[in-house]
XYZ file of C-alpha atoms in Angstrom:
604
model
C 73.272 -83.101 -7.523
C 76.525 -81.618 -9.157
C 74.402 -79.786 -11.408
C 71.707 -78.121 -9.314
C 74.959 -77.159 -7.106
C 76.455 -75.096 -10.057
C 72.964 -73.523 -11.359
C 72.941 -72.300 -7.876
C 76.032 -71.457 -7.895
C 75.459 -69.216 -11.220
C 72.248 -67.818 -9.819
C 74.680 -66.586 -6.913
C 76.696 -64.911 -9.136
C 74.274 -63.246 -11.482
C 72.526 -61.620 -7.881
C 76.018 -60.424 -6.813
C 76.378 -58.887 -10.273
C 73.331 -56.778 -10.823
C 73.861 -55.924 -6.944
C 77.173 -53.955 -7.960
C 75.471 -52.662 -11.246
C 72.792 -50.677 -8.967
C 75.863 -49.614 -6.754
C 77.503 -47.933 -9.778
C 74.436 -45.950 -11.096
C 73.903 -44.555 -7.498
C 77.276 -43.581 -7.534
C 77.260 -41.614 -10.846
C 74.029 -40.289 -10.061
C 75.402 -38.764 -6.668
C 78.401 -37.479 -8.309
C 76.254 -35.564 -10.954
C 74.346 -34.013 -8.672
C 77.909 -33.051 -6.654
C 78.921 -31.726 -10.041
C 76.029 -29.084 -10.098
C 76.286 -26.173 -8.202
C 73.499 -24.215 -6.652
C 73.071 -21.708 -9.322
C 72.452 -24.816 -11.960
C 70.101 -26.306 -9.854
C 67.195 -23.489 -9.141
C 67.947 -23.287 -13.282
C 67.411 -26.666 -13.708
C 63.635 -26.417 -11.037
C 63.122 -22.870 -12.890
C 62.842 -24.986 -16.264
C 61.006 -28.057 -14.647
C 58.391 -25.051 -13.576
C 57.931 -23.415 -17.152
C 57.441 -27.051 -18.605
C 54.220 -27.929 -15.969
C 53.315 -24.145 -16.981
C 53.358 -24.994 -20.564
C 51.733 -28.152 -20.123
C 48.409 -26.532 -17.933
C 48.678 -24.048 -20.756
C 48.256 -26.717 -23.521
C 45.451 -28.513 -21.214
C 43.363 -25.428 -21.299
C 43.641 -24.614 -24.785
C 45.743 -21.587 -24.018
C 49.204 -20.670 -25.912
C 51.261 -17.944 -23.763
C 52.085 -15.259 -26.113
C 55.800 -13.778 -25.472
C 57.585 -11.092 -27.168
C 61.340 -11.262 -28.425
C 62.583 -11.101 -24.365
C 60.797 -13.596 -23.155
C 58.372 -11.477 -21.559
C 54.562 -11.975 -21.264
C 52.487 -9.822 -23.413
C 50.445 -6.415 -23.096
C 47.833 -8.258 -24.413
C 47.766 -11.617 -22.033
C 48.236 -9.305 -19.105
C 45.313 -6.944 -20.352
C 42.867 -9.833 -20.260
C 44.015 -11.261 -16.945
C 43.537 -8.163 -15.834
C 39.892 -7.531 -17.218
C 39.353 -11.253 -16.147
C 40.145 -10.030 -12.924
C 37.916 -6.789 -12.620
C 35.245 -8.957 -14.054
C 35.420 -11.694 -11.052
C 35.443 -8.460 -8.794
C 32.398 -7.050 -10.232
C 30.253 -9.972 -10.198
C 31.315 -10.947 -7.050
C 29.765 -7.399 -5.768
C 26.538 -7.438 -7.510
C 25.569 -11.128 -6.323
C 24.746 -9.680 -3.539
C 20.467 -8.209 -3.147
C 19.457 -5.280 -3.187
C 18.466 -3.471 -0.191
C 15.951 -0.404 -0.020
C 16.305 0.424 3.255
C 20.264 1.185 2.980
C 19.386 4.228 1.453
C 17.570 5.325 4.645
C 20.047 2.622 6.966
C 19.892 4.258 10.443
C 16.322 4.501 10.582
C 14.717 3.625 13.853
C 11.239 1.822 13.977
C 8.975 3.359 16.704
C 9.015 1.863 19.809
C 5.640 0.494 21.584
C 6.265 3.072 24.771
C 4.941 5.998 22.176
C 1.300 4.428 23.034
C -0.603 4.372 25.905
C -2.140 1.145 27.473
C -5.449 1.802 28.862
C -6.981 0.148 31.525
C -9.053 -2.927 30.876
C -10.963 -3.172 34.421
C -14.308 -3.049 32.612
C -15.675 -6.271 32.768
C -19.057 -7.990 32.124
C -19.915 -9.812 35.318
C -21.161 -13.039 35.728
C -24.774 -11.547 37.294
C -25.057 -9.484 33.796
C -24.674 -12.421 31.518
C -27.049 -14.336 33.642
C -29.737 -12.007 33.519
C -29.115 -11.484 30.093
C -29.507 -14.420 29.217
C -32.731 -14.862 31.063
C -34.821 -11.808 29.624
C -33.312 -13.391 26.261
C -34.968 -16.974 27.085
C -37.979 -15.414 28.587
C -38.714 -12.949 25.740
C -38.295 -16.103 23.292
C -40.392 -18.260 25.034
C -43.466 -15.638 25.098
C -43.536 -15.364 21.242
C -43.753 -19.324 21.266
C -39.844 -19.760 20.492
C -38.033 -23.063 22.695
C -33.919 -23.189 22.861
C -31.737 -26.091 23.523
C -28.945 -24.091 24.595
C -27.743 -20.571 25.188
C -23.829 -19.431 25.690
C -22.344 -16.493 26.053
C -18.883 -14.860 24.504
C -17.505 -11.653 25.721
C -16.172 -8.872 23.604
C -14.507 -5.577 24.836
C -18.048 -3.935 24.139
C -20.527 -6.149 23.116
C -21.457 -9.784 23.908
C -22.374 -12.000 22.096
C -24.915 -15.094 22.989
C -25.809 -18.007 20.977
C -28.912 -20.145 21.076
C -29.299 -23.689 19.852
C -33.299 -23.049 18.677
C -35.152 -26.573 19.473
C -36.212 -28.155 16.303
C -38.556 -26.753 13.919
C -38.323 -23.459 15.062
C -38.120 -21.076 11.766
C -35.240 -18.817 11.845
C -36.641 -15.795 10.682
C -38.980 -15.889 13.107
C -36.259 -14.811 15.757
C -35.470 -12.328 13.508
C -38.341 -10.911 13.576
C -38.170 -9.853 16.848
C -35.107 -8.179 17.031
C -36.645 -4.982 18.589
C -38.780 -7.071 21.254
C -35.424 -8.416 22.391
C -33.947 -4.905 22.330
C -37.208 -4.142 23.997
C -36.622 -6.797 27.260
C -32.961 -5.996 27.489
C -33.026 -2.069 27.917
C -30.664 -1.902 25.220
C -29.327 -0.181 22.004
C -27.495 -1.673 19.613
C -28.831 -5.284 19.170
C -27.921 -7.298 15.784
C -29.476 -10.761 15.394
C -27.078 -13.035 13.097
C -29.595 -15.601 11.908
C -27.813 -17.932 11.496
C -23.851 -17.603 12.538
C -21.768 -18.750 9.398
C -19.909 -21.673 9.833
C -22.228 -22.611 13.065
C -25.621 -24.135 13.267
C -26.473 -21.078 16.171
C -28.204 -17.775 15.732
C -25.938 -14.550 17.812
C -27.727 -12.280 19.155
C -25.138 -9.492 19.868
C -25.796 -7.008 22.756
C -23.986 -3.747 23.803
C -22.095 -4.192 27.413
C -23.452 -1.964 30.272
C -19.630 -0.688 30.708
C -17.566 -1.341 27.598
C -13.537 -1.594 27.349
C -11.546 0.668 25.198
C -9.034 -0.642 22.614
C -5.946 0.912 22.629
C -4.251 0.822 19.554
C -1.256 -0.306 21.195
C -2.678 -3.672 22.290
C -3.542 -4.781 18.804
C -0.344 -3.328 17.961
C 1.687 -5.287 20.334
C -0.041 -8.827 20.374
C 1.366 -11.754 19.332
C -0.785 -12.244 15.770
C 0.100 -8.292 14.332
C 3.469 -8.653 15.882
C 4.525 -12.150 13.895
C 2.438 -11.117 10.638
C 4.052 -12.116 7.197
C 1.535 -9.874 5.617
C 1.936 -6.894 2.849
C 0.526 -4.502 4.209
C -0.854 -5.370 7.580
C -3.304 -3.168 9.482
C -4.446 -4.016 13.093
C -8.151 -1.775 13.137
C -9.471 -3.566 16.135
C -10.699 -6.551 18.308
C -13.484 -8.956 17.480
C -16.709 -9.884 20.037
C -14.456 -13.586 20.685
C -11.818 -10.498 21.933
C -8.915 -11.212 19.287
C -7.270 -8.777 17.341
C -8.377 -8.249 13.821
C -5.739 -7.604 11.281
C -6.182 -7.332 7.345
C -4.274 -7.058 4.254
C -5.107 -3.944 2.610
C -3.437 -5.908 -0.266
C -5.691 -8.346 -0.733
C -8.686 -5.761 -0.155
C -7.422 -3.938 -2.494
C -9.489 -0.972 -1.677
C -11.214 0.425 1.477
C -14.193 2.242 1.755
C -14.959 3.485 5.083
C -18.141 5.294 6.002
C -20.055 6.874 9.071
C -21.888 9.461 10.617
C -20.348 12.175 12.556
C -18.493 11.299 15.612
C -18.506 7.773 15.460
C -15.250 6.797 15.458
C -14.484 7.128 11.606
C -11.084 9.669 11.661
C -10.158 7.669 14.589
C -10.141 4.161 11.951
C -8.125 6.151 9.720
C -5.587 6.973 11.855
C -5.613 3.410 12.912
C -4.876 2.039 9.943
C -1.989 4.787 9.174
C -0.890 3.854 12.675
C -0.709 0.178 11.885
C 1.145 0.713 8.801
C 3.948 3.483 10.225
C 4.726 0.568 12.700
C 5.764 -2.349 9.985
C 6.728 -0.303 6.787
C 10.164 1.466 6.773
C 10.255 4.898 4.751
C 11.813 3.094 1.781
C 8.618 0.670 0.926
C 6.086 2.527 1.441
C 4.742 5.905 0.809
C 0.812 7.882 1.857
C -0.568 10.221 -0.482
C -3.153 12.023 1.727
C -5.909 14.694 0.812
C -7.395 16.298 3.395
C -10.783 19.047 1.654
C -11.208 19.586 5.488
C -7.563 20.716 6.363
C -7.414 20.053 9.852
C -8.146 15.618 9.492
C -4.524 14.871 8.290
C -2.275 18.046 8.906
C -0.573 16.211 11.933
C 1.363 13.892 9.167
C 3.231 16.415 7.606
C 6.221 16.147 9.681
C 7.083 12.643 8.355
C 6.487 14.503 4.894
C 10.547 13.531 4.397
C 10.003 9.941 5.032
C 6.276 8.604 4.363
C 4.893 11.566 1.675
C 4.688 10.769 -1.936
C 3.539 14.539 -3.592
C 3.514 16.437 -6.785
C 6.109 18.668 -8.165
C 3.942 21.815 -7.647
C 2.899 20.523 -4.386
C 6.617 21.029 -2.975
C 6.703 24.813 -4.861
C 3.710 25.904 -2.502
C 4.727 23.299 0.460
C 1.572 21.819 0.719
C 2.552 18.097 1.782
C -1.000 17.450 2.850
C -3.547 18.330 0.131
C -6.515 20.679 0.225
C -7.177 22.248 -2.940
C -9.698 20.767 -4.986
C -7.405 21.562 -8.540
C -4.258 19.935 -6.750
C -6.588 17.529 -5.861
C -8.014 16.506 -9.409
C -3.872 17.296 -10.486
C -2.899 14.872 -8.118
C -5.355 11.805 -8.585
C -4.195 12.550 -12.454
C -0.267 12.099 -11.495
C -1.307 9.304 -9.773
C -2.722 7.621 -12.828
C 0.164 8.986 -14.715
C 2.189 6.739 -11.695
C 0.418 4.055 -12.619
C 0.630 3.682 -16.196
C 4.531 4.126 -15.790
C 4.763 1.128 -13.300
C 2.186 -0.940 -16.036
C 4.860 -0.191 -18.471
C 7.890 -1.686 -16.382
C 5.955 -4.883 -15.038
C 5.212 -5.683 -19.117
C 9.698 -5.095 -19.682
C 10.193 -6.957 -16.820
C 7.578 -9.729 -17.732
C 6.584 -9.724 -14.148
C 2.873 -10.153 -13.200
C 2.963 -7.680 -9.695
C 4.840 -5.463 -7.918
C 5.840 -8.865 -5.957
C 7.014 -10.535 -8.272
C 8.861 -7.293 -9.829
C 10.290 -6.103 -6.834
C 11.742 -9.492 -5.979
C 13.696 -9.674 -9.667
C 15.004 -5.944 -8.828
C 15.936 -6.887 -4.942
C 18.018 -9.758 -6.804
C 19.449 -7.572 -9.412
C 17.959 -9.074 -12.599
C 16.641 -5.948 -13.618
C 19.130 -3.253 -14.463
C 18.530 0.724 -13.562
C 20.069 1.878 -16.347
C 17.118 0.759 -17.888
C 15.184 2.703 -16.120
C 14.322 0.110 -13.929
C 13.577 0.868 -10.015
C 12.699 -0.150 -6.811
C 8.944 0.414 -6.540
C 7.560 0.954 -3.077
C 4.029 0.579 -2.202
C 1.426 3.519 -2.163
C -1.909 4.048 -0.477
C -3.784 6.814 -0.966
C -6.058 8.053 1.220
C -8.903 10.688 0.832
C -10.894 12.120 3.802
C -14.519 13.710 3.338
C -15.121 12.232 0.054
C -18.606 13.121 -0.620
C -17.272 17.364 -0.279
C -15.053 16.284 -3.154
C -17.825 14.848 -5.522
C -19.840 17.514 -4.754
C -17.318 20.409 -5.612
C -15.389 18.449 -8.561
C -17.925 15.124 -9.679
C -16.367 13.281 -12.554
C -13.232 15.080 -12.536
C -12.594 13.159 -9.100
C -14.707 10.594 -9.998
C -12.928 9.742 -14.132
C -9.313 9.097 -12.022
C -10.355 7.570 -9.338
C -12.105 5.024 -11.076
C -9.121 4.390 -13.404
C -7.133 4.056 -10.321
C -9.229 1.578 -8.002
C -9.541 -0.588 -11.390
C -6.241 -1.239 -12.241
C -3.171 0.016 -9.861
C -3.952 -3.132 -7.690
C -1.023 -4.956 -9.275
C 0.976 -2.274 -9.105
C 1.081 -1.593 -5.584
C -1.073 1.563 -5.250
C -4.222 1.276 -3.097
C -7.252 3.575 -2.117
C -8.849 4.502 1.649
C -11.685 6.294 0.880
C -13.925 8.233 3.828
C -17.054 9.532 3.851
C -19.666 10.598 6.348
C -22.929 10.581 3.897
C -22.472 7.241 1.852
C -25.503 8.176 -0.035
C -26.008 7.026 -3.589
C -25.000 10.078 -5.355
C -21.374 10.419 -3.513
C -21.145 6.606 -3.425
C -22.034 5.681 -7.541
C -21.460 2.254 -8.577
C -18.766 3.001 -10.156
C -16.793 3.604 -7.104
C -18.467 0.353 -5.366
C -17.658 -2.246 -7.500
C -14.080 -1.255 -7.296
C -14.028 -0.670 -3.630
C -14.913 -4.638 -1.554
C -13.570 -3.561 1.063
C -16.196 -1.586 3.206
C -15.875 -0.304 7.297
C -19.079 0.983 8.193
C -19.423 2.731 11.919
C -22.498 3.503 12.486
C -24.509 5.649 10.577
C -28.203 7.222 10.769
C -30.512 5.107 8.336
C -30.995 1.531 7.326
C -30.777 3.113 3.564
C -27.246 4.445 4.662
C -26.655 1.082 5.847
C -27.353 -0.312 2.391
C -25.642 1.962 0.343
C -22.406 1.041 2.159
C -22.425 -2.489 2.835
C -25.377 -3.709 0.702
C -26.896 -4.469 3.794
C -28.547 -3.474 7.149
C -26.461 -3.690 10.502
C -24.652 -0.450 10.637
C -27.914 1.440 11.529
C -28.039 -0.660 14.761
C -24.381 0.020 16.043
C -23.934 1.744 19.050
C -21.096 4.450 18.227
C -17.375 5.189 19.900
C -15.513 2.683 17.422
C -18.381 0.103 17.503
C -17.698 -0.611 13.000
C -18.801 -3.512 10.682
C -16.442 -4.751 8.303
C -16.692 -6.610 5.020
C -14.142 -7.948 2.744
C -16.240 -8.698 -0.788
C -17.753 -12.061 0.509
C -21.061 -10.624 2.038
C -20.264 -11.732 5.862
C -19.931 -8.622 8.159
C -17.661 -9.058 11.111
C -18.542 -6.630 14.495
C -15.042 -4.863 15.554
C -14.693 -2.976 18.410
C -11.662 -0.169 16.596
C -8.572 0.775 17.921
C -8.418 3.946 19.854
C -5.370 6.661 18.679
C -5.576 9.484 20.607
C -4.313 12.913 19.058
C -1.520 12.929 21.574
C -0.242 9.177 20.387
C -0.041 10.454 16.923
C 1.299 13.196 17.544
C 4.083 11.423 19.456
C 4.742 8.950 16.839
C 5.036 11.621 14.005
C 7.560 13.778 15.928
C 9.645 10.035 16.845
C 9.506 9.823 13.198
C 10.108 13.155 11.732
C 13.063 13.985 13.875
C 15.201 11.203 12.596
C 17.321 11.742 9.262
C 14.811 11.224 6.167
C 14.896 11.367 2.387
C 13.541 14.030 -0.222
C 9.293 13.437 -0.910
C 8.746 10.627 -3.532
C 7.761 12.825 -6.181
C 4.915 11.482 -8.469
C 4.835 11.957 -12.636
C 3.340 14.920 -14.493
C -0.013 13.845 -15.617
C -0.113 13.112 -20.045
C -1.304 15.806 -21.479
C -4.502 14.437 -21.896
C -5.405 13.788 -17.959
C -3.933 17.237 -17.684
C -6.090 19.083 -20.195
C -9.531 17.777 -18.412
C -10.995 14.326 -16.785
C -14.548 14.943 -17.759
C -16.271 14.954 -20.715
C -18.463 18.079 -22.043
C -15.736 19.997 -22.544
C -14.445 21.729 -26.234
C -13.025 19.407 -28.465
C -10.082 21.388 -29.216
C -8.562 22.166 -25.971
C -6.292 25.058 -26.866
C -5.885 27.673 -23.882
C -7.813 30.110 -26.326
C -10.218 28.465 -27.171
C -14.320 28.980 -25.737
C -15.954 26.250 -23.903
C -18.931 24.965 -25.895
C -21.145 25.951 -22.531
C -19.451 29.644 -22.922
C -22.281 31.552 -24.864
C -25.283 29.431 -22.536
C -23.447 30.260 -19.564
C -22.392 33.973 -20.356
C -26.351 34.537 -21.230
C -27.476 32.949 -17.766
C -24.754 34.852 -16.004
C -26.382 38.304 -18.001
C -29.656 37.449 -17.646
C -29.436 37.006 -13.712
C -26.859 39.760 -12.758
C -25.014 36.956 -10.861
C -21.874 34.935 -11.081
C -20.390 32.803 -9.172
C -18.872 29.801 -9.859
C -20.964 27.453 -7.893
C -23.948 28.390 -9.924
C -22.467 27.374 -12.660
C -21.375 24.457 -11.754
C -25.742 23.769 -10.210
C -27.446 25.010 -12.763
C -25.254 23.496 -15.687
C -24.116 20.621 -13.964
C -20.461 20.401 -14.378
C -17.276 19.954 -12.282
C -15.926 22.731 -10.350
C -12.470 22.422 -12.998
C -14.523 23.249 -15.571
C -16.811 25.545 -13.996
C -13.975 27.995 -12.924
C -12.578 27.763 -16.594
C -15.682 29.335 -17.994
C -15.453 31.830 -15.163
C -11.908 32.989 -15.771
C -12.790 33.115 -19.770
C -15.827 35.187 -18.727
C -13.186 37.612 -16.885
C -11.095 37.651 -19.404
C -13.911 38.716 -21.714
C -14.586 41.504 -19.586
C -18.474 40.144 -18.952
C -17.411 39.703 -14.907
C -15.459 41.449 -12.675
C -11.816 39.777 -11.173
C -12.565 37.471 -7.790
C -13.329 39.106 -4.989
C -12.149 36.318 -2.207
C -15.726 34.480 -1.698
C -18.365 37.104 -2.869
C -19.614 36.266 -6.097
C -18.418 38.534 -8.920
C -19.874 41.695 -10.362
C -21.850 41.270 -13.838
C -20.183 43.870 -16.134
C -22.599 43.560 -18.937
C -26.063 44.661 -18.512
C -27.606 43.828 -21.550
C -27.861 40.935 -23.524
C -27.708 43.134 -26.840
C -24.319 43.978 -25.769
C -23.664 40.559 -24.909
C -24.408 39.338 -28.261
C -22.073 42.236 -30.077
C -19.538 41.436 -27.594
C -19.739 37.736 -28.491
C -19.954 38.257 -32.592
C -16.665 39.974 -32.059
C -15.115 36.705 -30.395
C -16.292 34.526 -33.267
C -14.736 37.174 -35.844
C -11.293 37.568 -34.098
């Protein structure tokens, strides 16, 4: 026990000990820091600073470089700087691109520009009934039973569907598609034998009082409104009554046909319509030609918004074009348009004008490069078949190249006509165009020419069209009506708001320029003959007549080429200068002095 008292004891006394050891360092600690004034002690934090500088320094593998004052460099403050500006910079261009900033206040126009017509025309239940009755009756005479028959009702046709009772032949109904026209009192029936998709045959009749379409109720409805589409065009309303919209995209080309008065201009402008109501200025541009001059002269007030043209278009101010040169000049540019885009789709390794415009819109193509923002145009060309007729391949050669290839690059043909006859409507032109609107024309042969098939002969006129997209199935659309007055109210909405200069298109190559058709010289120098010149100067001698439009008959050549001769023929001195649209004198009288005249030529 004695023992464990003093190691207790001792254990005591070490405690006490190292008790007043801690005491003592606290002490001389606190009286250090007493010692140091204020001055020494931001020194002292000013130096425990510089050391957790140096060390972040030595952590990023960076040595401070400091001149004989202590001070930072030029040089280390140079590249914080540029590190700076560089942050800056990039933090600007993450940002996308937006086309419409350069035209930022535009205002889309509003729905009250349209009218809303009324829809009180409505096929009653004692017309469908009876209908359907003479339809039944005239079916059962010719031997014909039906399980069922229903009804659907269009704005101007109806359509009703029979069940046939087995083993009844389907062409036999078919058959008697003017019987049933016959028993109904009316124009305009199509039989659909059978319905794709259903196991029914249609038989579609014209209503006794039809509805009209306004263009602002496809316009405004629910399906046009919410459309994620390219280029989205509302033309109409189905026989089921539902608005019909299309990519003219995915077309890619439209060829619209039909007699006089049947509602073809008014498809046009309901397709421009459609398009001036979802495109802003910036994405989308018209290029429209107009032989007629009075279809498309409306649109030139949105010429500083909506009009792509040529450079020598905006010398003479002609937004909207008539001439048949600018015409063949312009169809050239717009090849030379599309070879350009070709070229910047293969740099930027992009498939489409999609997929290239979405690369520039998130800056990964640079402008200095000559890169741009390409916005989408359609062209569209009114009274086609006056065009072939005057120009033939020199409208035909460009047009061709166009509807073959600028599909990827975001340039698409409308192309009108009211006589879609074989010679204005070659093959050529209908194996690029699969897109086809036929209103109704005058002859089953008419019919064919334009959509391969028979149906348009049996429409009933006033917007009553037949459309086909390439896959053979024709779909009856009653077309949106535009009235003069809503057009006119939607250009002057749009051309009295702040717009941009005209989209100018390219110079045609050289080549384009020089001619589109073949036949002509081989050397195309301005002096040089045509290889025609001697045949035609001898015709023009011979007859005492010239005018160009002989020329271009009885040689059969484009107008281009057929005024060339003539103006070589004046310069000769063989015809007199134009006249306005007489033909010109014959200065020559002889063909002996024709032929010294023309060994003279082939001397100088």
């Amino acid at each position: 026990p004695v023992a464990v008292q003093k190691a207790e004891t001792k254990d005591s006394n070490s405690d006490i000990d190292n008790k007043k050891n801690n005491e003592i360092i606290d002490n001389e600690a606190s009286n250090d820091l007493n010692i140091l004034n204020p001055i020494d002690i931001t020194a002292e934090q000013d130096k425990n600073e510089t050391r957790e500088k140096e060390i972040i320094l030595q952590q990023e593998d960076i040595s401070p470089k400091e001149n004989t004052n202590g001070e930072v460099s030029p040089l280390e403050i140079k590249d914080t700087a540029e590190e700076e500006t560089v942050d800056i910079i990039d933090s600007r261009f993450t940002e996308e691109y937006d086309p419409t900033l350069s035209l930022s206040h535009y205002k889309f126009p509003p729905l009250d520009l349209l009218k809303d017509y009324e829809t009180s025309a409505v096929v009653n239940e004692e017309e469908l009934n009876t209908n359907k009755n003479k339809i039944e009756e005239t079916l059962k005479n010719y031997g014909i039973n039906i399980v069922k028959i229903s009804a659907t009702i269009g704005p101007t046709i109806t359509l009703y569907e029979i069940i046939p009772a087995p083993g009844v032949r389907i062409s036999k109904i078919k058959n008697l598609e003017d019987d049933i026209a016959l028993s109904l009192a009316a124009l305009g029936i199509r039989i659909i034998a059978p319905i794709p998709g259903k196991g029914t045959v249609g038989i579609e009749v014209p209503n006794k009082k039809p509805q009209i379409v306004s263009i602002r109720s496809v316009i405004a409805s629910k399906k046009f409104q919410t459309s994620e589409m390219e280029l989205p065009i509302a033309i109409g309303k189905t026989i089921s009554n539902e608005t019909y919209i299309f990519d003219l995209t995915k077309m890619p080309h439209l060829l619209v046909a039909g007699a006089t008065g049947q509602g073809k201009s008014v498809g046009l402008n309901a397709i421009i319509t459609s398009l001036l109501y979802t495109k802003h200025p910036t994405t989308l541009k018209f290029v429209m030609i107009d032989p007629k001059m009075v279809e498309f002269s409306l649109y030139e007030k949105m010429r500083s918004h909506f009009l792509a043209i040529t450079e020598s278009a905006v010398d003479s101010e002609e937004f909207i074009i008539t001439d048949i040169h600018k015409v063949i000049y312009t169809l050239q540019s717009l090849v030379q348009e599309m070879e350009n885009r070709y070229q910047l789709l293969k740099i930027a390794h992009a498939k489409n004008i999609i997929e290239y415009n979405e690369r520039f819109v998130k800056r990964n193509l640079n402008p200095e490069k000559g890169h741009r923002f390409l916005p989408y145009i359609v062209v569209i060309i009114d009274e086609f078949a006056d065009l072939i007729q005057t120009a033939g391949k020199e409208i035909e050669l460009p047009l061709g190249r166009i509807a073959q290839k600028a599909r990827a690059v975001g340039i698409h043909l409308i192309v009108a006509t009211q006589r879609p006859s074989t010679n204005v409507i070659t093959g050529v032109i209908k194996a690029n165009f699969p897109g086809r609107i036929a209103f109704r024309v005058t002859s089953i042969v008419d019919s064919r020419t334009i959509l391969d098939q028979t149906g348009a002969n049996q429409l009933i006129g006033k917007g009553d069209m037949l459309i086909s997209r390439g896959g053979g199935d024709l779909i009856r659309i009653q077309c949106a009506f535009a009235s003069t007055e809503e057009v006119e109210s939607l250009v002057d909405f749009i051309g009295e708001q702040e717009g941009l200069d005209p989209l100018l298109l390219p110079e045609p190559s050289e080549t384009d320029n020089k001619s589109s058709s073949k036949g002509l010289a081989a050397n195309e120098g301005s002096d040089d003959l045509d290889v025609l010149f001697r045949e035609v100067a001898t015709y023009v001698v011979e007859t005492q007549h010239g005018s160009t439009s002989m020329i271009q008959r009885k040689f059969k050549i484009g107008y281009n080429r057929a005024g060339r001769i003539m103006d070589q023929l004046e310069d000769i001195g063989i015809v007199s200068p134009s006249e306005g649209s007489k033909a010109r004198k014959v200065l020559i009288q002889d063909i002996v002095t024709l032929e010294q005249i023309l060994e003279q030529i082939l001397k100088n």
